[in-house]
Amino acid sequence: MKNYSHINDLKNLQETVQEAISLKNNELQFESLGKGKTICLLFFNNSLRTRLSTQKAAQNLGMNTIVMNFDSEGWQLEFEDGVVMNQNKSEHVKEAAKVVSQYCDIVAIRAFAGLVDKEKDETELVLSSFIKYATVPVVNLESSIGHPLQALADAITLEEYKVSHKPKVVLSWAPHSKALPHAVVNSFIDMMLLQEADFVITHPVGYELNPKIVKNSKVEYNQEKAFENADFIYVKNWSSYNDYGKIVSQDENWMITSHKMEHTNNAKFMHCLPVRRNVVVSDKVIDSENSLVIEQANNRTYSAQIVLKKILETLK
Ligand code: CP
């Protein structure tokens, strides 16, 4: 694998999930693979899980890690071609990506959507520019439209808690006070389309997602109906896609409560974190024994570790 920018960069999701679970059972079994190799983690946005779990994954493989908060510590980058750079941008990505590539063997990048210009966000400007100009493999730590390491961690968690029948998995919108991007839900849907499952998306009218990502997934506007007999409830807020980046409603009736979970088949509760308690989900649900949020965060290490392992194997 050259780059990991999308879940479809994996040749086989199910095999990769099994490999990740095997790594989790013996996380230092490939501790020599990355000896002498370095990963640069470049953050254009905040992080807790991605930053720490990817470092831990790299260290489990024997790699050195360099982390930079690019947005606050680096020069402001220009991404457009042919620009007269006489304003506030000090360095072009053409040089920056090549320079960073000299200091590491893999570069990993987090750069969220701006949520102002849909077309611009969909070009994945930061990630795609690094893929274009870097001379080493590039890993997506959450871009404007995808978070494939989170989706792989979620696939690992779904496998670990699998039920004996074909599972019903529900992706539910929940309210939030800030306009949030679509990256996590896009990648969750991409991943679910590779699974054998009864998959349902539920959200209020106005929160329809990109039809090119949703494809023929079932959409149910009645949340309680969607929850009936569900085995997994995956919750995430997102802003409007059609009225791009806007909050079109904050209906608090969509918060996940124990009453709603009673409609399910004793479903597990999932969320990628960070989560706003008693806005997105009640304390009672997230603190219940059916909540998998801490396990999901733990699996971020093994999703990153299996991806880095596959890339390192191509560098040998
Ligand atoms: N889920 C996730 O990516 O968490 P962070 O934003 O804290 O990295």
mmCIF file of C-alpha atoms and ligand atoms in Angstrom:
data_model
loop_
_atom_site.group_PDB
_atom_site.id
_atom_site.type_symbol
_atom_site.label_atom_id
_atom_site.label_comp_id
_atom_site.label_asym_id
_atom_site.label_seq_id
_atom_site.Cartn_x
_atom_site.Cartn_y
_atom_site.Cartn_z
ATOM 1 C CA MET A 1 0.000 0.000 0.000
ATOM 2 C CA LYS A 2 1.527 3.342 -1.095
ATOM 3 C CA ASN A 3 -0.851 5.807 0.588
ATOM 4 C CA TYR A 4 -3.781 5.417 2.998
ATOM 5 C CA SER A 5 -6.284 8.107 2.145
ATOM 6 C CA HIS A 6 -9.493 6.028 1.925
ATOM 7 C CA ILE A 7 -10.729 2.711 3.374
ATOM 8 C CA ASN A 8 -10.706 1.332 -0.196
ATOM 9 C CA ASP A 9 -6.903 1.611 -0.196
ATOM 10 C CA LEU A 10 -7.032 -1.627 1.815
ATOM 11 C CA LYS A 11 -7.069 -4.655 -0.497
ATOM 12 C CA ASN A 12 -9.473 -6.525 1.806
ATOM 13 C CA LEU A 13 -11.205 -4.940 4.817
ATOM 14 C CA GLN A 14 -12.152 -8.206 6.550
ATOM 15 C CA GLU A 15 -8.606 -9.606 6.289
ATOM 16 C CA THR A 16 -7.157 -6.308 7.533
ATOM 17 C CA VAL A 17 -9.505 -6.334 10.546
ATOM 18 C CA GLN A 18 -8.324 -9.845 11.445
ATOM 19 C CA GLU A 19 -4.681 -8.779 11.059
ATOM 20 C CA ALA A 20 -5.324 -5.773 13.313
ATOM 21 C CA ILE A 21 -6.910 -7.997 15.988
ATOM 22 C CA SER A 22 -3.876 -10.273 15.800
ATOM 23 C CA LEU A 23 -1.594 -7.240 16.252
ATOM 24 C CA LYS A 24 -3.694 -6.136 19.224
ATOM 25 C CA ASN A 25 -3.112 -9.510 20.864
ATOM 26 C CA ASN A 26 0.661 -9.098 20.523
ATOM 27 C CA GLU A 27 1.313 -5.458 19.733
ATOM 28 C CA LEU A 28 5.124 -5.685 19.722
ATOM 29 C CA GLN A 29 5.337 -8.660 17.338
ATOM 30 C CA PHE A 30 6.667 -6.398 14.537
ATOM 31 C CA GLU A 31 8.716 -4.050 16.720
ATOM 32 C CA SER A 32 11.754 -4.347 14.391
ATOM 33 C CA LEU A 33 9.849 -3.585 11.164
ATOM 34 C CA GLY A 34 10.085 0.190 11.535
ATOM 35 C CA LYS A 35 13.588 0.345 13.008
ATOM 36 C CA GLY A 36 15.406 3.349 11.568
ATOM 37 C CA LYS A 37 12.222 4.662 9.969
ATOM 38 C CA THR A 38 10.468 7.909 10.912
ATOM 39 C CA ILE A 39 6.895 9.154 10.600
ATOM 40 C CA CYS A 40 6.071 12.884 10.553
ATOM 41 C CA LEU A 41 2.585 13.684 11.881
ATOM 42 C CA LEU A 42 1.396 17.091 10.659
ATOM 43 C CA PHE A 43 -1.664 18.539 12.396
ATOM 44 C CA PHE A 44 -3.566 21.432 10.856
ATOM 45 C CA ASN A 45 -6.330 20.813 13.493
ATOM 46 C CA ASN A 46 -6.691 19.654 17.098
ATOM 47 C CA SER A 47 -6.610 16.021 18.173
ATOM 48 C CA LEU A 48 -6.375 13.739 21.172
ATOM 49 C CA ARG A 49 -6.941 10.175 19.914
ATOM 50 C CA THR A 50 -5.410 10.452 16.446
ATOM 51 C CA ARG A 51 -2.294 12.168 17.680
ATOM 52 C CA LEU A 52 -1.549 9.777 20.565
ATOM 53 C CA SER A 53 -2.742 6.498 19.025
ATOM 54 C CA THR A 54 -0.804 7.022 15.786
ATOM 55 C CA GLN A 55 2.365 7.779 17.758
ATOM 56 C CA LYS A 56 1.804 4.685 19.877
ATOM 57 C CA ALA A 57 1.184 2.580 16.747
ATOM 58 C CA ALA A 58 4.402 3.843 15.128
ATOM 59 C CA GLN A 59 6.381 3.224 18.311
ATOM 60 C CA ASN A 60 4.975 -0.334 18.576
ATOM 61 C CA LEU A 61 6.513 -0.904 15.130
ATOM 62 C CA GLY A 62 9.852 0.539 16.253
ATOM 63 C CA MET A 63 9.486 3.814 14.325
ATOM 64 C CA ASN A 64 10.606 7.282 15.384
ATOM 65 C CA THR A 65 7.870 9.908 15.462
ATOM 66 C CA ILE A 66 7.994 13.646 14.792
ATOM 67 C CA VAL A 67 4.841 15.658 15.495
ATOM 68 C CA MET A 68 4.176 19.206 14.342
ATOM 69 C CA ASN A 69 1.143 21.405 14.918
ATOM 70 C CA PHE A 70 1.474 22.814 11.441
ATOM 71 C CA ASP A 71 -1.283 25.382 11.725
ATOM 72 C CA SER A 72 0.191 27.163 14.745
ATOM 73 C CA GLU A 73 3.895 26.359 14.338
ATOM 74 C CA GLY A 74 4.539 26.102 10.590
ATOM 75 C CA TRP A 75 4.611 28.738 7.875
ATOM 76 C CA GLN A 76 1.251 29.451 6.285
ATOM 77 C CA LEU A 77 1.134 27.365 3.129
ATOM 78 C CA GLU A 78 0.087 28.365 -0.371
ATOM 79 C CA PHE A 79 -1.624 25.568 -2.314
ATOM 80 C CA GLU A 80 -2.588 27.288 -5.573
ATOM 81 C CA ASP A 81 -0.348 27.108 -8.619
ATOM 82 C CA GLY A 82 1.117 30.216 -10.209
ATOM 83 C CA VAL A 83 0.192 32.598 -7.387
ATOM 84 C CA VAL A 84 2.204 35.779 -6.772
ATOM 85 C CA MET A 85 3.011 35.073 -3.123
ATOM 86 C CA ASN A 86 3.091 38.664 -1.884
ATOM 87 C CA GLN A 87 0.356 38.247 0.772
ATOM 88 C CA ASN A 88 0.344 36.275 4.052
ATOM 89 C CA LYS A 89 1.348 32.822 2.776
ATOM 90 C CA SER A 90 5.072 32.233 3.258
ATOM 91 C CA GLU A 91 5.749 28.835 1.740
ATOM 92 C CA HIS A 92 4.344 26.787 -1.136
ATOM 93 C CA VAL A 93 3.216 23.218 -0.493
ATOM 94 C CA LYS A 94 5.464 22.155 -3.405
ATOM 95 C CA GLU A 95 8.558 22.896 -1.317
ATOM 96 C CA ALA A 96 7.029 22.054 2.084
ATOM 97 C CA ALA A 97 5.918 18.539 1.058
ATOM 98 C CA LYS A 98 9.301 17.748 -0.521
ATOM 99 C CA VAL A 99 11.203 19.132 2.474
ATOM 100 C CA VAL A 100 9.110 17.174 5.001
ATOM 101 C CA SER A 101 9.645 14.038 2.889
ATOM 102 C CA GLN A 102 13.408 14.340 3.439
ATOM 103 C CA TYR A 103 12.945 14.062 7.202
ATOM 104 C CA CYS A 104 10.721 10.987 7.277
ATOM 105 C CA ASP A 105 9.664 7.767 5.552
ATOM 106 C CA ILE A 106 5.900 8.318 5.975
ATOM 107 C CA VAL A 107 4.011 11.587 6.369
ATOM 108 C CA ALA A 108 0.588 11.690 8.012
ATOM 109 C CA ILE A 109 -1.729 14.678 7.792
ATOM 110 C CA ARG A 110 -4.835 16.005 9.549
ATOM 111 C CA ALA A 111 -6.621 18.859 7.760
ATOM 112 C CA PHE A 112 -10.361 19.308 8.328
ATOM 113 C CA ALA A 113 -12.962 20.746 5.991
ATOM 114 C CA GLY A 114 -13.429 24.512 6.104
ATOM 115 C CA LEU A 115 -17.219 23.960 5.672
ATOM 116 C CA VAL A 116 -17.519 27.173 3.619
ATOM 117 C CA ASP A 117 -16.759 26.071 0.058
ATOM 118 C CA LYS A 118 -18.033 22.555 -0.739
ATOM 119 C CA GLU A 119 -16.184 22.262 -4.054
ATOM 120 C CA LYS A 120 -12.895 23.330 -2.437
ATOM 121 C CA ASP A 121 -13.351 20.906 0.496
ATOM 122 C CA GLU A 122 -14.100 18.095 -1.940
ATOM 123 C CA THR A 123 -10.764 18.624 -3.703
ATOM 124 C CA GLU A 124 -9.088 17.597 -0.399
ATOM 125 C CA LEU A 125 -6.597 20.376 -1.115
ATOM 126 C CA VAL A 126 -4.153 19.778 1.750
ATOM 127 C CA LEU A 127 -4.161 15.973 1.613
ATOM 128 C CA SER A 128 -4.124 15.753 -2.176
ATOM 129 C CA SER A 129 -1.336 18.342 -2.437
ATOM 130 C CA PHE A 130 0.831 16.340 -0.034
ATOM 131 C CA ILE A 131 0.038 13.151 -1.968
ATOM 132 C CA LYS A 132 1.021 14.970 -5.177
ATOM 133 C CA TYR A 133 4.263 16.579 -3.990
ATOM 134 C CA ALA A 134 5.552 14.373 -1.125
ATOM 135 C CA THR A 135 8.105 11.774 -2.128
ATOM 136 C CA VAL A 136 7.086 9.378 0.674
ATOM 137 C CA PRO A 137 3.758 7.606 1.432
ATOM 138 C CA VAL A 138 0.976 9.730 2.915
ATOM 139 C CA VAL A 139 -1.579 8.706 5.574
ATOM 140 C CA ASN A 140 -4.892 10.499 6.105
ATOM 141 C CA LEU A 141 -5.408 11.424 9.790
ATOM 142 C CA GLU A 142 -8.806 13.022 8.870
ATOM 143 C CA SER A 143 -9.170 15.109 5.792
ATOM 144 C CA SER A 144 -11.972 17.354 4.631
ATOM 145 C CA ILE A 145 -14.110 14.425 3.508
ATOM 146 C CA GLY A 146 -12.781 11.268 5.163
ATOM 147 C CA HIS A 147 -11.437 9.717 8.358
ATOM 148 C CA PRO A 148 -10.423 6.224 7.218
ATOM 149 C CA LEU A 149 -8.341 5.345 10.310
ATOM 150 C CA GLN A 150 -11.449 5.951 12.452
ATOM 151 C CA ALA A 151 -13.534 3.804 10.086
ATOM 152 C CA LEU A 152 -11.013 0.974 10.291
ATOM 153 C CA ALA A 153 -11.012 1.193 14.115
ATOM 154 C CA ASP A 154 -14.821 1.060 14.004
ATOM 155 C CA ALA A 155 -14.704 -2.027 11.766
ATOM 156 C CA ILE A 156 -12.370 -3.692 14.292
ATOM 157 C CA THR A 157 -14.798 -2.815 17.126
ATOM 158 C CA LEU A 158 -17.812 -4.120 15.186
ATOM 159 C CA GLU A 159 -15.948 -7.383 14.597
ATOM 160 C CA GLU A 160 -14.981 -7.721 18.273
ATOM 161 C CA TYR A 161 -18.588 -7.271 19.386
ATOM 162 C CA LYS A 162 -20.221 -9.121 16.491
ATOM 163 C CA VAL A 163 -23.549 -10.847 17.001
ATOM 164 C CA SER A 164 -24.442 -14.336 15.782
ATOM 165 C CA HIS A 165 -26.849 -13.015 13.111
ATOM 166 C CA LYS A 166 -26.434 -10.450 10.323
ATOM 167 C CA PRO A 167 -26.192 -7.254 12.408
ATOM 168 C CA LYS A 168 -28.411 -4.229 12.116
ATOM 169 C CA VAL A 169 -26.167 -1.145 12.291
ATOM 170 C CA VAL A 170 -27.746 2.312 12.535
ATOM 171 C CA LEU A 171 -25.870 5.545 11.865
ATOM 172 C CA SER A 172 -27.763 8.310 13.659
ATOM 173 C CA TRP A 173 -27.383 12.076 13.512
ATOM 174 C CA ALA A 174 -27.544 13.802 16.922
ATOM 175 C CA PRO A 175 -27.633 17.496 17.814
ATOM 176 C CA HIS A 176 -24.545 19.642 18.446
ATOM 177 C CA SER A 177 -23.959 23.326 19.036
ATOM 178 C CA LYS A 178 -21.197 23.607 16.403
ATOM 179 C CA ALA A 179 -21.256 22.883 12.682
ATOM 180 C CA LEU A 180 -19.219 19.693 12.271
ATOM 181 C CA PRO A 181 -17.719 18.153 9.125
ATOM 182 C CA HIS A 182 -18.838 14.988 7.319
ATOM 183 C CA ALA A 183 -15.513 13.128 7.345
ATOM 184 C CA VAL A 184 -16.299 10.577 10.081
ATOM 185 C CA VAL A 185 -19.752 9.697 8.752
ATOM 186 C CA ASN A 186 -18.546 9.544 5.144
ATOM 187 C CA SER A 187 -15.848 7.038 6.059
ATOM 188 C CA PHE A 188 -18.202 5.087 8.336
ATOM 189 C CA ILE A 189 -20.603 4.700 5.395
ATOM 190 C CA ASP A 190 -17.737 3.753 3.031
ATOM 191 C CA MET A 191 -16.741 1.076 5.544
ATOM 192 C CA MET A 192 -20.307 -0.179 6.132
ATOM 193 C CA LEU A 193 -20.785 -0.630 2.384
ATOM 194 C CA LEU A 194 -18.012 -3.248 2.594
ATOM 195 C CA GLN A 195 -19.801 -5.143 5.409
ATOM 196 C CA GLU A 196 -22.513 -7.803 5.481
ATOM 197 C CA ALA A 197 -25.056 -5.854 7.532
ATOM 198 C CA ASP A 198 -28.512 -4.335 7.569
ATOM 199 C CA PHE A 199 -27.309 -0.725 7.492
ATOM 200 C CA VAL A 200 -29.649 2.225 8.113
ATOM 201 C CA ILE A 201 -28.885 5.957 8.242
ATOM 202 C CA THR A 202 -31.244 8.171 10.250
ATOM 203 C CA HIS A 203 -31.274 11.967 10.416
ATOM 204 C CA PRO A 204 -33.709 14.884 10.357
ATOM 205 C CA VAL A 205 -34.806 16.315 7.006
ATOM 206 C CA GLY A 206 -32.113 18.737 5.839
ATOM 207 C CA TYR A 207 -29.163 16.603 6.938
ATOM 208 C CA GLU A 208 -29.008 14.437 3.788
ATOM 209 C CA LEU A 209 -25.425 13.388 3.092
ATOM 210 C CA ASN A 210 -23.521 13.320 -0.195
ATOM 211 C CA PRO A 211 -25.520 10.912 -2.406
ATOM 212 C CA LYS A 212 -22.250 9.754 -4.035
ATOM 213 C CA ILE A 213 -21.223 8.397 -0.610
ATOM 214 C CA VAL A 214 -24.635 7.237 0.647
ATOM 215 C CA LYS A 215 -25.230 5.342 -2.640
ATOM 216 C CA ASN A 216 -28.169 2.975 -2.080
ATOM 217 C CA SER A 217 -27.953 2.863 1.750
ATOM 218 C CA LYS A 218 -31.350 2.888 3.477
ATOM 219 C CA VAL A 219 -32.316 6.282 4.941
ATOM 220 C CA GLU A 220 -35.066 6.427 7.619
ATOM 221 C CA TYR A 221 -36.185 9.859 8.850
ATOM 222 C CA ASN A 222 -37.947 8.422 11.926
ATOM 223 C CA GLN A 223 -35.168 7.803 14.462
ATOM 224 C CA GLU A 224 -37.211 5.546 16.768
ATOM 225 C CA LYS A 225 -38.278 3.396 13.815
ATOM 226 C CA ALA A 226 -34.665 3.185 12.617
ATOM 227 C CA PHE A 227 -33.564 2.019 16.078
ATOM 228 C CA GLU A 228 -35.980 -0.953 16.123
ATOM 229 C CA ASN A 229 -34.008 -4.210 16.523
ATOM 230 C CA ALA A 230 -30.666 -2.481 16.005
ATOM 231 C CA ASP A 231 -27.544 -4.221 17.292
ATOM 232 C CA PHE A 232 -25.263 -1.187 16.998
ATOM 233 C CA ILE A 233 -26.138 2.523 17.218
ATOM 234 C CA TYR A 234 -23.316 4.659 15.773
ATOM 235 C CA VAL A 235 -23.904 8.311 16.600
ATOM 236 C CA LYS A 236 -22.374 11.437 15.103
ATOM 237 C CA ASN A 237 -23.411 14.987 14.437
ATOM 238 C CA TRP A 238 -22.842 16.501 11.024
ATOM 239 C CA SER A 239 -23.737 19.816 9.444
ATOM 240 C CA SER A 240 -25.923 20.133 6.374
ATOM 241 C CA TYR A 241 -24.376 18.927 3.120
ATOM 242 C CA ASN A 242 -26.902 20.572 0.780
ATOM 243 C CA ASP A 243 -26.935 23.896 2.686
ATOM 244 C CA TYR A 244 -23.229 23.366 3.021
ATOM 245 C CA GLY A 245 -21.745 23.614 6.516
ATOM 246 C CA LYS A 246 -24.906 25.084 8.067
ATOM 247 C CA ILE A 247 -26.804 23.962 11.191
ATOM 248 C CA VAL A 248 -30.343 23.653 9.848
ATOM 249 C CA SER A 249 -31.809 22.330 13.117
ATOM 250 C CA GLN A 250 -30.577 21.455 16.582
ATOM 251 C CA ASP A 251 -33.561 19.298 17.505
ATOM 252 C CA GLU A 252 -32.697 18.057 21.001
ATOM 253 C CA ASN A 253 -35.234 15.258 20.574
ATOM 254 C CA TRP A 254 -32.557 13.537 18.479
ATOM 255 C CA MET A 255 -30.217 13.141 21.486
ATOM 256 C CA ILE A 256 -29.507 9.482 22.289
ATOM 257 C CA THR A 257 -31.283 8.512 25.517
ATOM 258 C CA SER A 258 -31.893 5.232 27.335
ATOM 259 C CA HIS A 259 -35.532 5.447 26.306
ATOM 260 C CA LYS A 260 -34.467 5.368 22.642
ATOM 261 C CA MET A 261 -31.985 2.563 23.248
ATOM 262 C CA GLU A 262 -34.917 0.501 24.618
ATOM 263 C CA HIS A 263 -36.228 0.273 21.023
ATOM 264 C CA THR A 264 -33.079 -1.620 20.002
ATOM 265 C CA ASN A 265 -31.932 -5.200 20.345
ATOM 266 C CA ASN A 266 -29.890 -4.246 23.451
ATOM 267 C CA ALA A 267 -27.651 -2.332 21.022
ATOM 268 C CA LYS A 268 -24.102 -1.248 21.639
ATOM 269 C CA PHE A 269 -23.579 2.506 21.591
ATOM 270 C CA MET A 270 -20.709 3.818 19.419
ATOM 271 C CA HIS A 271 -19.206 7.286 18.930
ATOM 272 C CA CYS A 272 -15.756 8.267 17.636
ATOM 273 C CA LEU A 273 -15.225 10.900 20.398
ATOM 274 C CA PRO A 274 -14.879 13.658 21.415
ATOM 275 C CA VAL A 275 -18.549 13.799 22.391
ATOM 276 C CA ARG A 276 -20.660 16.416 24.176
ATOM 277 C CA ARG A 277 -22.496 14.662 27.004
ATOM 278 C CA ASN A 278 -26.198 15.404 27.407
ATOM 279 C CA VAL A 279 -26.241 17.138 24.015
ATOM 280 C CA VAL A 280 -25.358 14.224 21.719
ATOM 281 C CA VAL A 281 -25.900 11.389 24.221
ATOM 282 C CA SER A 282 -27.173 11.151 27.789
ATOM 283 C CA ASP A 283 -24.780 10.291 30.611
ATOM 284 C CA LYS A 284 -26.780 7.151 31.251
ATOM 285 C CA VAL A 285 -26.185 5.773 27.732
ATOM 286 C CA ILE A 286 -22.506 6.654 27.400
ATOM 287 C CA ASP A 287 -21.795 5.363 30.927
ATOM 288 C CA SER A 288 -23.735 2.138 30.347
ATOM 289 C CA GLU A 289 -22.079 -1.223 29.857
ATOM 290 C CA ASN A 290 -23.295 -1.140 26.224
ATOM 291 C CA SER A 291 -21.119 1.861 25.421
ATOM 292 C CA LEU A 292 -18.099 0.977 23.258
ATOM 293 C CA VAL A 293 -16.554 4.440 23.006
ATOM 294 C CA ILE A 294 -13.416 3.622 25.023
ATOM 295 C CA GLU A 295 -12.879 0.375 23.072
ATOM 296 C CA GLN A 296 -13.257 2.304 19.786
ATOM 297 C CA ALA A 297 -10.593 4.776 20.915
ATOM 298 C CA ASN A 298 -8.317 1.908 21.930
ATOM 299 C CA ASN A 299 -8.724 0.348 18.487
ATOM 300 C CA ARG A 300 -7.396 3.551 16.896
ATOM 301 C CA THR A 301 -3.921 2.281 17.841
ATOM 302 C CA TYR A 302 -4.398 -0.999 15.994
ATOM 303 C CA SER A 303 -6.026 0.534 12.942
ATOM 304 C CA ALA A 304 -3.035 2.878 12.618
ATOM 305 C CA GLN A 305 -0.584 0.085 13.378
ATOM 306 C CA ILE A 306 -1.889 -2.269 10.675
ATOM 307 C CA VAL A 307 -1.899 0.570 8.120
ATOM 308 C CA LEU A 308 1.664 1.633 8.991
ATOM 309 C CA LYS A 309 2.776 -2.012 8.922
ATOM 310 C CA LYS A 310 1.386 -2.456 5.396
ATOM 311 C CA ILE A 311 3.124 0.720 4.216
ATOM 312 C CA LEU A 312 6.434 -0.203 5.899
ATOM 313 C CA GLU A 313 6.339 -3.568 4.142
ATOM 314 C CA THR A 314 6.372 -1.754 0.782
ATOM 315 C CA LEU A 315 9.421 0.313 1.817
ATOM 316 C CA LYS A 316 11.684 -2.649 2.579
HETATM 317 N N1 CP B 1 -11.891 10.389 16.836
HETATM 318 C C1 CP B 1 -10.863 11.218 16.637
HETATM 319 O O1 CP B 1 -10.324 11.340 15.539
HETATM 320 O O2 CP B 1 -10.432 11.853 17.775
HETATM 321 P P1 CP B 1 -9.447 13.097 17.785
HETATM 322 O O3 CP B 1 -10.095 14.208 17.012
HETATM 323 O O4 CP B 1 -9.259 13.437 19.249
HETATM 324 O O5 CP B 1 -8.142 12.702 17.147
#
